[in-house]
Structure formats: structure tokens, C-alpha cells
Coordinates of C-alpha atoms and ligand atoms in Angstrom, one line a residue:
M134 CA 5.3 -45.7 2.4
T135 CA 4.4 -42.6 4.7
T136 CA 3.2 -39.4 4.0
A137 CA 4.9 -36.5 4.6
P138 CA 3.1 -34.8 7.2
V139 CA 1.0 -31.6 6.7
D140 CA 2.6 -28.4 8.9
D141 CA -1.3 -27.3 9.9
A142 CA 0.1 -23.8 10.7
H143 CA 2.0 -23.4 7.5
A144 CA -1.4 -25.0 5.3
R145 CA -3.3 -21.8 7.8
M146 CA -1.1 -19.2 6.7
S147 CA -1.4 -19.8 3.2
A148 CA -5.1 -19.8 3.1
F149 CA -5.2 -17.3 4.7
I150 CA -2.8 -15.6 2.7
R151 CA -5.1 -16.5 -0.4
D152 CA -8.1 -15.8 1.4
P153 CA -7.9 -13.3 4.9
Y154 CA -11.7 -12.4 4.9
P155 CA -13.3 -16.0 6.1
T156 CA -10.6 -15.6 9.3
L157 CA -11.1 -11.7 9.6
A158 CA -14.6 -12.1 9.6
R159 CA -14.5 -14.2 12.8
I160 CA -12.1 -12.1 14.6
R161 CA -13.9 -9.4 13.6
A162 CA -17.1 -11.5 15.1
A163 CA -15.8 -12.4 18.5
S164 CA -14.3 -9.7 19.9
P165 CA -13.6 -5.8 19.4
V166 CA -10.1 -6.6 20.2
S167 CA -7.8 -10.0 20.2
I168 CA -4.8 -10.9 20.9
V169 CA -2.6 -12.7 18.1
E170 CA 0.6 -13.8 17.8
Y171 CA 3.2 -11.3 15.5
G172 CA 6.6 -12.0 14.1
S173 CA 8.2 -14.5 16.3
G174 CA 5.4 -15.4 18.4
L175 CA 5.4 -11.8 20.0
P176 CA 1.8 -10.9 21.3
V177 CA 0.3 -7.5 19.7
W178 CA -3.4 -6.7 20.0
M179 CA -5.6 -6.6 16.8
I180 CA -8.5 -4.3 16.0
T181 CA -11.4 -5.6 13.6
R182 CA -14.5 -3.2 13.9
Y183 CA -15.2 0.0 11.5
H184 CA -15.8 2.2 14.3
D185 CA -13.0 1.0 16.7
V186 CA -10.1 0.9 13.8
R187 CA -11.6 4.2 12.8
A188 CA -11.7 6.1 16.1
A189 CA -8.3 4.2 16.7
L190 CA -6.9 5.8 13.8
T191 CA -7.1 9.2 15.2
D192 CA -6.8 8.9 19.0
P193 CA -3.9 10.2 20.5
G194 CA -4.1 7.1 23.0
F195 CA -2.4 5.5 19.9
G196 CA 1.3 6.2 18.8
Q197 CA 3.1 5.7 16.1
D198 CA 7.1 6.4 17.4
V199 CA 9.0 3.3 15.7
R200 CA 11.7 3.6 18.5
R201 CA 9.1 3.4 21.4
S202 CA 7.4 0.2 19.4
Q203 CA 10.9 -1.5 18.9
G204 CA 11.6 -0.5 22.4
I205 CA 8.1 -2.3 23.4
A206 CA 8.7 -5.3 21.3
N207 CA 12.5 -5.6 22.6
E208 CA 11.5 -5.6 26.5
R209 CA 8.8 -8.7 25.1
G210 CA 11.9 -11.0 23.1
G211 CA 11.4 -12.1 20.0
G212 CA 13.5 -10.6 18.2
L213 CA 11.3 -8.2 15.9
A214 CA 12.8 -5.7 13.8
L215 CA 10.5 -2.7 13.0
G216 CA 13.0 -0.8 11.0
S217 CA 13.7 1.7 13.6
D218 CA 16.7 3.3 12.2
V219 CA 14.5 4.4 9.3
V220 CA 12.9 7.0 10.6
H221 CA 10.0 8.7 8.5
M222 CA 6.7 10.7 8.6
L223 CA 4.9 7.4 8.9
N224 CA 6.6 6.1 11.7
S225 CA 7.3 9.3 14.2
D226 CA 5.0 11.5 16.3
P227 CA 3.7 14.8 16.6
P228 CA 6.2 17.1 16.7
D229 CA 8.1 15.4 14.2
H230 CA 5.9 13.6 11.8
T231 CA 4.0 17.4 11.9
R232 CA 7.5 18.9 10.5
L233 CA 8.5 15.8 7.9
R234 CA 5.1 15.7 6.6
R235 CA 5.0 19.4 6.1
M236 CA 8.3 19.7 4.0
I237 CA 6.7 17.7 1.2
Q238 CA 2.6 17.8 1.5
G239 CA 2.2 21.1 -1.5
V240 CA 3.5 18.4 -3.6
F241 CA 0.4 16.0 -3.5
T242 CA -2.4 17.9 -2.9
R243 CA -5.6 17.7 -5.0
K244 CA -4.7 20.2 -7.5
R245 CA -0.8 20.0 -8.0
V246 CA -1.8 16.1 -8.2
E247 CA -4.7 17.0 -11.2
L248 CA -1.2 18.2 -12.5
M249 CA 0.3 15.2 -12.6
R250 CA -2.7 13.6 -15.3
P251 CA -0.8 13.5 -18.4
L252 CA 2.1 12.0 -17.0
V253 CA 0.3 9.1 -16.0
E254 CA -1.4 8.9 -19.0
R255 CA 1.2 8.7 -21.0
I256 CA 2.9 6.7 -18.7
A257 CA -0.2 4.3 -18.3
G258 CA -0.7 4.1 -22.4
G259 CA 2.9 3.5 -23.4
L260 CA 3.0 0.4 -20.8
L261 CA -0.3 -0.3 -22.3
D262 CA 0.6 -0.3 -25.9
G263 CA 3.3 -2.5 -25.2
L264 CA 1.3 -5.4 -24.2
R265 CA -1.1 -5.6 -27.2
E266 CA 0.6 -8.0 -29.4
R267 CA 1.6 -10.6 -26.8
E268 CA -1.4 -13.6 -26.3
V269 CA -0.2 -13.3 -22.2
V270 CA 0.8 -10.9 -19.9
D271 CA 1.9 -11.1 -16.2
L272 CA -0.4 -7.7 -15.7
V273 CA 1.5 -7.1 -12.6
T274 CA 5.5 -7.4 -13.5
D275 CA 4.6 -6.0 -17.2
F276 CA 1.9 -2.8 -15.8
A277 CA 1.1 -2.2 -12.6
F278 CA 4.4 -2.6 -10.8
P279 CA 6.2 -0.2 -13.6
L280 CA 3.2 2.3 -13.5
P281 CA 3.6 3.9 -10.6
I282 CA 7.3 3.1 -9.9
M283 CA 8.1 5.2 -12.9
I284 CA 5.5 8.1 -11.7
I285 CA 7.2 8.2 -8.5
C286 CA 10.3 7.8 -9.5
E287 CA 9.6 11.0 -12.3
L288 CA 8.6 12.8 -9.4
L289 CA 11.5 12.2 -7.0
G290 CA 13.6 12.7 -9.9
F291 CA 15.2 8.9 -10.1
P292 CA 16.4 7.4 -13.4
P293 CA 13.6 4.8 -14.4
E294 CA 16.5 2.3 -15.5
D295 CA 17.4 1.3 -12.3
L296 CA 13.6 -0.2 -11.4
H297 CA 14.7 -3.5 -11.1
S298 CA 17.0 -2.1 -8.4
Y299 CA 14.0 -0.6 -6.1
R300 CA 11.7 -3.3 -6.7
T301 CA 13.8 -5.9 -5.1
W302 CA 14.7 -3.6 -2.3
S303 CA 11.3 -2.9 -1.8
T304 CA 10.0 -6.4 -2.0
A305 CA 13.3 -7.2 0.9
I306 CA 11.9 -4.3 3.1
L307 CA 8.8 -5.1 3.0
T308 CA 8.0 -8.5 3.4
H309 CA 11.6 -9.3 4.4
G310 CA 12.2 -11.7 1.2
G311 CA 13.4 -12.2 -2.0
A312 CA 16.8 -12.2 -2.9
M313 CA 18.1 -10.0 -0.6
S314 CA 17.7 -9.2 3.9
F315 CA 16.7 -6.2 4.8
D316 CA 20.0 -4.9 6.0
E317 CA 21.4 -5.5 2.5
A318 CA 18.5 -3.3 0.7
T319 CA 18.6 -0.8 3.2
A320 CA 22.2 -0.3 2.8
E321 CA 22.4 -0.6 -1.0
M322 CA 19.6 1.7 -1.4
Q323 CA 21.1 4.6 0.9
A324 CA 24.4 4.1 -1.1
Y325 CA 23.0 4.3 -4.2
L326 CA 20.8 7.6 -2.9
R327 CA 24.2 9.4 -1.4
T328 CA 25.6 9.1 -5.1
L329 CA 22.1 10.7 -6.4
M330 CA 22.3 13.4 -3.9
A331 CA 26.0 14.5 -4.2
E332 CA 25.0 14.9 -7.9
R333 CA 21.9 17.1 -7.3
R334 CA 24.3 19.8 -5.0
Q335 CA 26.1 19.8 -7.8
R336 CA 23.2 20.4 -11.0
P337 CA 20.1 21.1 -9.0
R338 CA 16.8 19.6 -11.0
E339 CA 12.9 20.4 -10.9
D340 CA 12.9 16.7 -8.2
I341 CA 11.3 16.2 -5.0
L342 CA 15.1 14.9 -4.4
T343 CA 16.4 18.5 -5.4
D344 CA 14.0 20.3 -3.1
L345 CA 15.2 17.5 0.2
V346 CA 18.5 18.5 -0.8
Q347 CA 18.3 21.6 -0.3
A348 CA 15.9 21.5 3.1
C349 CA 19.0 19.5 4.0
E350 CA 21.5 22.4 3.6
A351 CA 19.2 24.8 5.1
G352 CA 19.0 22.4 7.7
E353 CA 15.9 21.5 7.7
L354 CA 16.2 17.9 7.4
T355 CA 19.0 15.7 8.4
E356 CA 20.3 13.2 5.6
Q357 CA 19.4 10.4 7.5
E358 CA 15.7 12.1 7.0
V359 CA 16.2 12.9 3.3
F360 CA 16.4 9.4 3.3
S361 CA 13.5 8.0 5.2
M362 CA 12.0 10.6 3.2
V363 CA 12.8 9.1 0.0
F364 CA 12.3 5.6 1.2
L365 CA 9.0 6.4 2.3
L366 CA 7.7 7.8 -1.2
L367 CA 9.3 5.1 -2.9
I368 CA 8.2 2.7 -1.3
G369 CA 4.7 3.6 -0.2
G370 CA 4.4 5.2 -4.0
H371 CA 4.2 2.0 -5.6
E372 CA 4.0 -1.0 -3.5
T373 CA 0.2 0.0 -2.2
T374 CA -1.1 0.7 -5.9
V375 CA 0.4 -2.1 -7.9
N376 CA -1.3 -4.4 -4.9
M377 CA -4.7 -2.1 -6.4
L378 CA -4.4 -2.9 -9.8
G379 CA -3.5 -6.6 -9.3
T380 CA -6.5 -7.2 -7.5
A381 CA -9.0 -5.1 -8.7
T382 CA -8.2 -6.4 -12.1
L383 CA -9.2 -10.2 -10.5
A384 CA -11.7 -8.7 -9.0
L385 CA -13.3 -7.4 -12.3
I386 CA -12.9 -10.5 -14.1
H387 CA -14.0 -12.7 -11.3
H388 CA -17.4 -10.3 -11.7
P389 CA -18.3 -9.9 -15.0
D390 CA -21.6 -8.5 -14.5
Q391 CA -19.6 -5.8 -12.0
L392 CA -17.2 -5.5 -15.5
D393 CA -20.5 -5.0 -18.2
W394 CA -21.8 -2.0 -15.7
L395 CA -18.4 -0.2 -15.5
R396 CA -17.8 -0.8 -19.1
A397 CA -21.1 0.8 -19.9
D398 CA -19.8 4.7 -18.9
L399 CA -16.4 4.3 -17.9
A400 CA -15.8 7.9 -17.4
A401 CA -17.8 8.7 -15.2
R402 CA -18.4 5.4 -13.5
M403 CA -14.5 4.5 -12.9
P404 CA -13.7 7.0 -9.7
M405 CA -16.9 5.7 -7.9
A406 CA -15.6 2.3 -9.3
V407 CA -11.9 3.0 -7.9
E408 CA -13.4 3.7 -4.3
E409 CA -15.1 0.1 -3.8
L410 CA -12.6 -2.0 -5.3
L411 CA -9.9 -0.6 -2.4
R412 CA -12.8 -1.5 0.1
Y413 CA -13.2 -4.5 -1.2
E414 CA -9.4 -5.4 -1.7
S415 CA -7.8 -3.0 0.5
P416 CA -3.7 -3.1 -0.2
V417 CA -2.5 -1.7 2.9
S418 CA -4.5 -4.5 4.7
M419 CA -3.1 -3.9 8.5
A420 CA -1.9 0.0 9.1
T421 CA 1.9 -0.1 10.3
M422 CA 2.3 -0.8 13.9
R423 CA 0.8 1.3 17.0
F424 CA 1.5 1.5 20.7
T425 CA -1.0 2.6 23.0
T426 CA 0.7 5.5 25.1
Q427 CA -1.7 5.6 27.8
D428 CA -4.8 2.9 28.9
V429 CA -7.4 2.7 26.2
D430 CA -11.2 1.7 25.9
V431 CA -11.7 -0.5 22.7
S432 CA -15.4 -1.0 23.0
G433 CA -15.6 -2.3 26.4
V434 CA -11.8 -4.1 26.4
E435 CA -9.6 -2.1 27.9
V436 CA -6.2 -2.6 26.1
P437 CA -3.2 -1.6 28.8
A438 CA -0.3 1.5 28.1
G439 CA 2.5 0.2 26.2
E440 CA 1.2 -2.6 23.9
L441 CA 1.6 -3.4 20.0
V442 CA -1.6 -2.8 18.5
L443 CA -2.3 -3.6 14.8
L444 CA -5.7 -2.4 13.0
S445 CA -7.3 -4.4 10.3
L446 CA -7.7 -1.6 7.5
G447 CA -9.0 -5.2 5.4
A448 CA -11.1 -6.3 8.2
A449 CA -12.9 -2.7 9.2
N450 CA -13.4 -2.6 5.3
R451 CA -15.5 -5.7 5.4
D452 CA -17.4 -5.0 8.3
P453 CA -21.2 -5.6 8.2
D454 CA -22.0 -2.5 10.7
R455 CA -20.4 -0.1 8.5
F456 CA -21.1 -1.9 4.9
T457 CA -24.5 -3.4 3.8
D458 CA -23.9 -6.8 2.8
P459 CA -19.4 -6.3 2.5
D460 CA -18.4 -9.4 1.1
R461 CA -20.0 -8.0 -2.1
L462 CA -18.3 -6.2 -5.2
R463 CA -20.9 -3.3 -5.7
L464 CA -19.2 -1.3 -8.1
D465 CA -21.8 1.5 -7.7
R466 CA -22.0 1.3 -3.9
D467 CA -21.1 5.2 -3.8
D468 CA -20.0 5.4 -0.2
P469 CA -16.3 6.4 -0.5
G470 CA -16.0 6.0 3.8
H471 CA -13.9 3.1 3.6
L472 CA -10.5 3.2 5.6
A473 CA -8.2 2.1 2.4
F474 CA -6.1 5.3 2.7
G475 CA -5.9 5.4 6.7
Q476 CA -7.1 8.4 8.5
G477 CA -5.9 10.9 11.4
L478 CA -3.2 12.7 11.3
H479 CA -1.3 9.9 9.1
R480 CA -3.6 9.6 6.1
C481 CA -2.3 8.4 3.1
L482 CA -0.3 11.7 1.9
G483 CA -0.6 9.6 -1.9
T484 CA -4.6 9.5 -1.9
F485 CA -5.1 11.6 -4.9
L486 CA -2.3 10.1 -7.0
G487 CA -2.9 6.9 -6.1
K488 CA -6.6 7.4 -6.8
L489 CA -5.9 9.3 -10.3
E490 CA -3.3 6.1 -11.1
G491 CA -5.6 3.6 -10.1
E492 CA -8.6 5.7 -12.5
I493 CA -6.1 5.6 -15.5
A494 CA -4.8 2.6 -15.2
L495 CA -7.9 0.6 -15.1
T496 CA -9.7 2.6 -17.9
G497 CA -6.8 2.5 -20.2
L498 CA -6.4 -1.4 -19.4
L499 CA -10.8 -1.6 -19.7
S500 CA -10.7 0.9 -23.1
R501 CA -8.2 -1.3 -25.0
F502 CA -8.6 -4.4 -24.0
G503 CA -12.1 -6.1 -24.6
R504 CA -11.4 -9.0 -23.4
I505 CA -9.5 -9.8 -20.0
E506 CA -8.8 -13.4 -19.1
L507 CA -7.3 -15.3 -16.3
A508 CA -4.5 -17.3 -18.2
A509 CA -3.3 -19.7 -14.8
D510 CA -5.1 -21.3 -12.3
E511 CA -7.0 -19.6 -10.0
A512 CA -5.5 -22.0 -7.5
T513 CA -1.8 -21.3 -8.2
L514 CA -1.5 -17.3 -8.0
P515 CA 0.5 -16.0 -5.8
W516 CA -0.4 -13.6 -3.4
R517 CA 2.4 -11.7 -1.4
T518 CA 3.2 -13.4 1.9
T519 CA 3.1 -10.6 4.3
I520 CA -0.3 -10.1 6.2
M521 CA 0.1 -6.2 6.1
L522 CA -0.2 -6.1 2.3
R523 CA -2.8 -7.5 -0.1
G524 CA -1.6 -7.8 -3.5
L525 CA -0.8 -10.8 -6.2
E526 CA 2.6 -11.5 -7.5
S527 CA 1.7 -11.8 -10.5
L528 CA -1.5 -12.1 -12.7
P529 CA -1.2 -14.2 -16.2
V530 CA -3.7 -12.8 -18.2
S531 CA -4.8 -12.6 -21.5
L532 CA -5.6 -9.5 -23.4
R533 CA -8.4 -9.1 -26.5
G534 CA -9.0 -6.4 -28.2
Q535 CA -12.0 -6.8 -28.9
Ligands
HEM703 C1 -3.7 3.1 -4.1 C2 -2.7 3.3 -3.8 C3 -2.6 4.0 -2.0 C4 -3.2 3.1 -0.8 C5 -4.0 2.2 -0.8 C6 -2.6 3.7 0.4 C7 -2.5 3.5 1.4 C8 -1.8 3.9 2.6 C9 -2.8 3.8 4.3 C10 -3.2 2.9 4.6 C11 -1.3 4.5 4.7 C12 -2.1 4.9 6.4 C13 -1.0 3.9 7.1 C14 -0.9 4.0 8.5 O1 -1.9 4.7 9.6 O2 -0.6 2.9 9.0 C15 -0.9 5.6 4.0 C16 0.2 6.6 4.1 C17 1.1 7.2 3.5 N1 1.3 7.3 2.3 FE1 0.0 5.9 1.1 N2 -1.3 4.4 -0.5 C18 -1.2 4.6 -1.6 C19 -1.1 5.5 -2.5 C20 0.2 6.2 -2.2 C21 1.0 6.9 -3.0 C22 1.1 7.0 -4.8 C23 1.8 7.6 -1.9 C24 3.2 8.4 -2.7 C25 3.6 9.6 -2.6 C26 1.5 6.7 -1.1 C27 2.6 8.3 0.3 C28 2.1 7.9 1.8 C29 2.9 8.0 2.4 C30 3.9 9.2 2.5 C31 2.0 7.9 4.1 C32 2.5 8.4 5.1 C33 1.7 9.6 5.6 C34 2.0 10.4 7.2 O3 2.7 9.4 7.9 O4 1.5 11.1 7.4 N3 0.7 6.0 -0.7 N4 -0.7 5.3 2.8

């Protein structure tokens, strides 16, 4: 009998997905910029040090326009699809970026988000109440996923009963995995949105979709731009928070001393704790693909114009030159300088909402349940199989009142 050969590359990737930080630390220590293989063997430059990543996020020498990055990817061959038929603010440069962001940014200011507190508390409270009677729950499926998606659907004016479809589309689009292909998912989502837009034209309501439909009718946005905006808000508005809630809960289970410290004064300590949890496990591990618009010097290494570039937020947030003892979770760190929401022009539009959701969700969870224990073998926990996001597919836990 012979033993099956071990696929080294596959095993390495699985280990990286479970725990990317040792590999990122090696890459970060070796050089300010490394060339890595992305997708079908496409060479991409990766920046990992905090100060370099932060500088790149605000440097116009790095562009975002997905049509140009797709052009670069095509020239190199390999068939990488970056989604250039869905152009939204996160994959465009000024002036398009400025116009698209302005259109919607008023909804997500600190003040407007604070008004959403009762909505977030109501949805979080309802979901947590539903977990009380059960011995084991999947914290991702039963809480972390429905919470942000119900909130963004409420803001957009999307029917909550179709939550399952939103998740299927978003998994297909982000991880190129699951039951549906990228193209099928975008086509289905587009058809679905067209029906909702027609309804809003007939019967306007107080929601983002109505605002976008009206902007479209006034000639300020094309129908394709409405689709792309909704697509970005729906996906950006929940995938990230889902990841945060899952990894934050797991991190707290792993650090009982930190959890005790937090429980001692939940209300006062939660905002600081959420910042540290975002630094420690950054939900967006890699910023979206950039390209160099000119030759750029990254701490002495020249990246020529026209190269594709990844900025590792996960590595930057664990850089020992910026954070003391970076691999330790210290909820009292009180240092909001992390890059989990990016920086510069594309800094997360949902920063205040994401933090509010995190604070309310974790406060609700910890105040209702005195004991939270992992109900699965740690090694079997399924992580999202993408290097761009850091998150759990599921997190079985047992919850006890006291
Ligand atoms: C903990 C939760 C969240 C995290 C960690 C997060 C992270 C990020 C990051 C890192 C970026 C910039 C990516 C880049 O530069 O390539 C970004 C952009 C963005 N995020 Fe978030 N996000 C979160 C929640 C949200 C929410 C709730 C919304 C909902 C509205 C949202 C909407 C957006 C949008 C629209 C952009 C694009 C901004 C632009 O291009 O100007 N995010 N987010």
C-alpha cells in the first residue's frame, strides 16, 4: 500500500488561511516589498510594513481604477478577473470616486450613524434572544451574519426575507466559491435589483435605494452605477462586520484574562476593545488591488509604474515597529492607529457603522451570556478561503447565562 502524496502548496495555503501571521511576519521582516503569486500565477508586489502601507494608502502614485488594473492583469496573461464590469467607488479613482462617494457619504457620518443605535440594538437583541434556548449555536450563521446584513438591508430598503440569496451572491463574488459562479451571482443580483428599482420608481420610500433611483432619474448616476453602489454597500456593509464578530469572539474565548477585564466594565471598555480586536484580527486582511501610476519608492525599493500592488493591512497591524508586542491581544492598548479601515481617499465609509455594530453586538453577547465556550475542535474551524478577508465560515459555541 502506498500513502497518498501530500500536496505541499495546498497544505501551505491551508496553514496560511488558518494562521497567516507567522508567514506575514517573515515576509515583512525580509523586505519592504515582496513579489508574490496572485490568482493564476500573476506576479503582484506586496507591501507589509505599517509605515509603507499607510503611506501607500494615501499616495496618488497608487491607483485603484479596476479597468486599468484589469488591463495590466490581461497584459500579463493568466486570466485573472478583477470584476471590472462592476465599477464602484472602491475600485475607481477621482473624479469618479469623488462623485460616487459624495452621493452617499451623508448617510454614514458619525451623527447619522449614532441615530441608528436603536435599530442596531433592536436587531442584535432580537437575534441574541433567539439563541437563549439552544445548547450549541453557530455564532457566525446565527448572529454575526444576520446582524449586519439585516442592518444594511434596512438602510437600503431590501426585503429581509431574501437574506439567504444575498449571502450566496456575496460568497460567490468575494471568494469565487460556493454554489454559484461569479458571473451567475452578479447576473442574478442585477435582475433582482432591477425589479426593486422599478418598485421604487412607482412607490418611493425613505431608503437609500429610493435616493439612488432618484439620482439616476436626475441623470446624476447611471443605472449601472446604482447597481455597483448597491453591490458595494451590500457586500462591504456586511462581509467585514461578520468577519469581525466571528474572529473577535474567538479571540475573546482564547484570552479569558482579557475577557474578564472587558466584562468588568463593558460599557466603558468596549470601544477601546473593539479597536484592538480590529487591529489583532483585521477583517479586511488585504486592501483591494492597486496599481502603480508612476515609479514609486517604497523604503528604498523601487516599484516600477504599471505594477499590481497588494497592501497587507493584516501584516501592517501586526508590525512590531509600530505596535509593541503586536501578536498579543491587549484590549487596553488604547491605540486607534490601526489600518483595519484603510486610510486616505478610500478609508472605509462604514467606519462608524462598523464600530457601532461591533460594540453593540459584543456588549449584547457578553451581557447576556456569562460563559461562552468553543463547541468544536479548534483545528476543524472553517476559515474563509481567501487571502483578502480574514474570517470564520462558522463558529460553534455553547452559551450559558452565567
Ligand atoms: C468592521 C467593519 C468594517 C471593516 C473592517 C471595513 C474595512 C474597510 C476597508 C479596509 C476599506 C478600504 C479598502 C481599500 O482601501 O482597499 C473599506 C472601504 C469601504 N467600506 Fe468598509 N469596513 C467595515 C464596515 C463597513 C460597513 C458597515 C459599510 C457599510 C456601509 C462599509 C462600506 C465601505 C465602503 C462603501 C468602502 C469604500 C470607500 C471608498 O472607496 O471610498 N464598510 N472598508
